[in-house]
mmCIF file of C-alpha atoms in Angstrom:
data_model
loop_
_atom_site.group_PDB
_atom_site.id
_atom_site.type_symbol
_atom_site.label_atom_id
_atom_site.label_comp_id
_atom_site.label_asym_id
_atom_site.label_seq_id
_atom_site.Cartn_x
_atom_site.Cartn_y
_atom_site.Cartn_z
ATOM 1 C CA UNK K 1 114.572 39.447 26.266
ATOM 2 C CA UNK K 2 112.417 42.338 24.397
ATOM 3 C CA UNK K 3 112.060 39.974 21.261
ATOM 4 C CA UNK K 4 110.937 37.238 23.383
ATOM 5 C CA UNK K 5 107.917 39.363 25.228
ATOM 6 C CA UNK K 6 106.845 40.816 21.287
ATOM 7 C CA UNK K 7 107.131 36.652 20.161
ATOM 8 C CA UNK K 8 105.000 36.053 22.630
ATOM 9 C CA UNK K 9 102.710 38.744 22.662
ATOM 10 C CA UNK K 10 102.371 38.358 18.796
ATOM 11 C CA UNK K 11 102.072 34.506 19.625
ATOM 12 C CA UNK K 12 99.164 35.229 22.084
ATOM 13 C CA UNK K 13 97.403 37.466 19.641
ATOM 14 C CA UNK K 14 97.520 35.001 16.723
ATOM 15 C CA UNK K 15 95.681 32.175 18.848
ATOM 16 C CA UNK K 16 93.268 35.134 19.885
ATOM 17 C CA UNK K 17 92.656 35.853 16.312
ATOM 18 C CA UNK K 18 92.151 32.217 15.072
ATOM 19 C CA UNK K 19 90.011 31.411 18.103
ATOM 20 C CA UNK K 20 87.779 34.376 17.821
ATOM 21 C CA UNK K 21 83.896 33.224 16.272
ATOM 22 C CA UNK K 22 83.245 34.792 13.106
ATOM 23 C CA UNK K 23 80.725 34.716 11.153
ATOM 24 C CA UNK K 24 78.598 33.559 13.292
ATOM 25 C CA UNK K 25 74.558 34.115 14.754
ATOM 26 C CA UNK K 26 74.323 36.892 17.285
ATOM 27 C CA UNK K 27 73.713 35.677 20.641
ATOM 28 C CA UNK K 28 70.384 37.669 20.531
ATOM 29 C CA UNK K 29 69.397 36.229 16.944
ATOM 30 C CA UNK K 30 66.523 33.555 16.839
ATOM 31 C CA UNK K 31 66.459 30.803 14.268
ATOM 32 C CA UNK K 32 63.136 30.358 12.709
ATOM 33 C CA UNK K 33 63.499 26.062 12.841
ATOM 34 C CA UNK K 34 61.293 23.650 10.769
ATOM 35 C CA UNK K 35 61.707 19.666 11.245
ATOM 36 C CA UNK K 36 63.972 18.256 9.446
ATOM 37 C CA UNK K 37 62.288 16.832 6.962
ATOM 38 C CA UNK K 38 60.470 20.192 5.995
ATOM 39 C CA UNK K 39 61.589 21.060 1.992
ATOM 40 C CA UNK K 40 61.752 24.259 3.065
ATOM 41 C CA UNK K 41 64.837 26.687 3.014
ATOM 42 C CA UNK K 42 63.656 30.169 3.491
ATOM 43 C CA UNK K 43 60.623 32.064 4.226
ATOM 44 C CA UNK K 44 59.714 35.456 3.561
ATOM 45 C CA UNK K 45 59.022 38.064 6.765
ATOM 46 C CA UNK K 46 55.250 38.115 5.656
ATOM 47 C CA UNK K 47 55.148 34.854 5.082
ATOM 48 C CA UNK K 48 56.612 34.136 8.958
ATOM 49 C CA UNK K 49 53.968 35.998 10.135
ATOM 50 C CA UNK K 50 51.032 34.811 8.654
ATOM 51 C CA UNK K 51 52.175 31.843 9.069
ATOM 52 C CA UNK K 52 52.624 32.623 13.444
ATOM 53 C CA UNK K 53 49.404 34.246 12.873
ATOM 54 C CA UNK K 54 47.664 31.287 11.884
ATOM 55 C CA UNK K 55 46.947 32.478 8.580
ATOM 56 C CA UNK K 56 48.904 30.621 6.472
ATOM 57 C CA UNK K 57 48.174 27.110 7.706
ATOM 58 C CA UNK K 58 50.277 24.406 5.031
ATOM 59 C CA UNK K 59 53.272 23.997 3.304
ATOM 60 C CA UNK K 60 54.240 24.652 -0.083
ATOM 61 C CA UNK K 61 54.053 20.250 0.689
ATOM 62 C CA UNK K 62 50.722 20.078 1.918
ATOM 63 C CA UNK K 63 51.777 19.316 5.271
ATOM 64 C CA UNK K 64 49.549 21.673 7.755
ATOM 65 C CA UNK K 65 51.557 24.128 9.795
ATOM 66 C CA UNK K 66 51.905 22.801 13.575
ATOM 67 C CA UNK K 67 52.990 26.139 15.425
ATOM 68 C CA UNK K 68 55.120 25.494 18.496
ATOM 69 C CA UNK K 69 55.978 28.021 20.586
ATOM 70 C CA UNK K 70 58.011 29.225 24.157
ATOM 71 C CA UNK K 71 56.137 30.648 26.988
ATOM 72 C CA UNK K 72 55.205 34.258 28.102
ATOM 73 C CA UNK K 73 58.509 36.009 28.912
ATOM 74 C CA UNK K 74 61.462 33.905 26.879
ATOM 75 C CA UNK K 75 63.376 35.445 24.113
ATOM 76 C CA UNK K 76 61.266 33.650 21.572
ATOM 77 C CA UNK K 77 57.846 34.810 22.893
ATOM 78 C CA UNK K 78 59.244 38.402 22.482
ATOM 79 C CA UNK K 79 60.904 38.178 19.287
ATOM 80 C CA UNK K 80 57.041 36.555 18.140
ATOM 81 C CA UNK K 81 55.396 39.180 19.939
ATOM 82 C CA UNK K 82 56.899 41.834 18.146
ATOM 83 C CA UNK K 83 56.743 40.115 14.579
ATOM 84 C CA UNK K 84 52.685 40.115 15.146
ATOM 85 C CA UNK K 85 52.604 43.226 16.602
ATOM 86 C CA UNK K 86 51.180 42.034 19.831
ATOM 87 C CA UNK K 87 51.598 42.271 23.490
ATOM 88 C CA UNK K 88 51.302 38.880 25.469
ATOM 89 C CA UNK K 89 47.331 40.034 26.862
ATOM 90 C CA UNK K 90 46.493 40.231 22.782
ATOM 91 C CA UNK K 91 47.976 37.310 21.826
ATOM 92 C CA UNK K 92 46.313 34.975 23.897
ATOM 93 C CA UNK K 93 43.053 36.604 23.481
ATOM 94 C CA UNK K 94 43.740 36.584 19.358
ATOM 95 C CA UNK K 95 44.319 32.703 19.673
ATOM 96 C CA UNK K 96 41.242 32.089 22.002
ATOM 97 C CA UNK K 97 38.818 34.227 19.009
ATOM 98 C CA UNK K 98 40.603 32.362 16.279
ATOM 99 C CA UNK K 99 39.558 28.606 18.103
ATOM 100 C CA UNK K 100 35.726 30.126 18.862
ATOM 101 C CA UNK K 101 35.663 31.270 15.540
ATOM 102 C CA UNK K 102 36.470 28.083 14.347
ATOM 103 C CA UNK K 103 39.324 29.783 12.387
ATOM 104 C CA UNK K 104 42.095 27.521 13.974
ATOM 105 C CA UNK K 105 42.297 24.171 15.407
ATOM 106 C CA UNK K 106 43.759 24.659 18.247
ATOM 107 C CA UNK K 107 46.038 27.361 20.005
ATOM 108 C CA UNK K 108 50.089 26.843 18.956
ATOM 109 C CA UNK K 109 51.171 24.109 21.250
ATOM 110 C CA UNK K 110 53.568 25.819 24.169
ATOM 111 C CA UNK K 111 56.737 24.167 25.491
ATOM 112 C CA UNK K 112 58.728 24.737 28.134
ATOM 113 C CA UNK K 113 62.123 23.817 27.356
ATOM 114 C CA UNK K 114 64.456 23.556 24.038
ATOM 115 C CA UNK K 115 64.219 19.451 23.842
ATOM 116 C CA UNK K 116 60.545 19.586 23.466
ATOM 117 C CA UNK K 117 60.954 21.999 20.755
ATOM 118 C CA UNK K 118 62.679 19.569 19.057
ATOM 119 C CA UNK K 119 60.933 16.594 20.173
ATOM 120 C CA UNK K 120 57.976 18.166 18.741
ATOM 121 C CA UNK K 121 59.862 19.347 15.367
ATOM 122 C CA UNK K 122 60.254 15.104 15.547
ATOM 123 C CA UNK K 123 56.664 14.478 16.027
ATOM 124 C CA UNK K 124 55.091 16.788 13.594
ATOM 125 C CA UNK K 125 56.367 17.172 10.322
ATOM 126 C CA UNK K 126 54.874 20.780 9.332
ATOM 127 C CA UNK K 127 56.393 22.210 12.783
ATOM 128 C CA UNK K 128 57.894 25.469 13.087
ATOM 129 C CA UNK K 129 59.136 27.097 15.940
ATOM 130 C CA UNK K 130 61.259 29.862 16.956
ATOM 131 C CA UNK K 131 64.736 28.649 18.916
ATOM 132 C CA UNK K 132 67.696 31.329 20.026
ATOM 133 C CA UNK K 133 70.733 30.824 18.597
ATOM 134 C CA UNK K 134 72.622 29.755 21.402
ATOM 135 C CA UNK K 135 70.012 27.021 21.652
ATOM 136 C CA UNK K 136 69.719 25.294 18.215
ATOM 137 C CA UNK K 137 70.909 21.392 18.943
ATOM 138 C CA UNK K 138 71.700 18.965 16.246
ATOM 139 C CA UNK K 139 68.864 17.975 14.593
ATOM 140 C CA UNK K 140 67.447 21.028 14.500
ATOM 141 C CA UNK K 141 66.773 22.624 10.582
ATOM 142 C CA UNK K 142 67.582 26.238 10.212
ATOM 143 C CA UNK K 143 65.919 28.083 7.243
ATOM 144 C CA UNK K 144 66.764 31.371 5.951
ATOM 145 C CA UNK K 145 64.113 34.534 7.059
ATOM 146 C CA UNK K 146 64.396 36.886 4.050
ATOM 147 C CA UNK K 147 67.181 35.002 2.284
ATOM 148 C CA UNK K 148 69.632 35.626 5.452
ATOM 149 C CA UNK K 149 70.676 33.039 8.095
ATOM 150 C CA UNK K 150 71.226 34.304 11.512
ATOM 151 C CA UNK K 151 74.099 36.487 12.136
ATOM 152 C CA UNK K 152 74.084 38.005 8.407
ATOM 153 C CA UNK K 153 73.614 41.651 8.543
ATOM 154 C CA UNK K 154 69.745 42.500 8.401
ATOM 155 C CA UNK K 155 68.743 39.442 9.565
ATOM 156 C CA UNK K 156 65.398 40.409 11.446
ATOM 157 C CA UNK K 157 64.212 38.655 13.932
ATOM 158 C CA UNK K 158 66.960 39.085 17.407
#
């Protein structure tokens, strides 16, 4: 009876063990996502934020940057808050001087839900946007951030 309760127990942690994610994203990580017909594989942290900035405004392809974004108080907004150093009152005010100025087109196009995110990484093919983990679908084209993919160690945007 005693070997039967260890067979089982070791059973039961087995199928625990092979179950168990690894190597996976972090549930707080967030994919930097470009459509999937964007060349590109990684982009530097600079890069990322001139590029969210509205600095950097084409690819390495010549296709212009279309910046899509989440609204105020999602994961995404936060994690591109604190990559420009900004707090939600600055942001909009930076992207209403950078239209006046004539210094951007328009304002990054805002979204409210995942499947426009990707409907829009459909649309336009220099789109970037910035998707949690838990919510990248199929379809959806993952680069690198600093040579890591979510979940490595170091990986900086979560």
């Amino acid at each position: 009876m005693h070997s039967k309760s260890i067979r089982a127990l070791l059973l039961l942690g087995l199928v625990i063990f092979l179950l168990a994610p690894r190597g996976t994203a972090q549930a707080g990580d967030v994919a930097v996502v470009v459509s999937p017909d964007n060349a590109a594989t990684n982009v530097s942290s600079g890069d990322l934020r001139k590029i969210f900035a509205g600095s950097k405004r084409a690819w390495p392809s010549g296709h212009a940057i279309r910046l899509v974004t989440r609204g105020p108080g999602c994961a995404e907004r936060l994690v591109l808050l604190r990559l420009l150093a900004m707090s939600e009152s600055e942001y909009k005010e930076y992207w209403v001087a950078q239209a006046f100025r004539g210094e951007a087109d328009a304002e990054p196009l805002v979204v409210p839900s995942v499947g426009m995110q990707k409907e829009a990484l459909r649309l336009f093919p220099g789109a970037i946007t910035l998707v949690t983990v838990r919510d990248v679908k199929p379809g959806m084209k993952v680069i690198k951030v600093d040579g890591l993919m979510p979940g490595a160690a170091g990986y900086p945007l979560h």
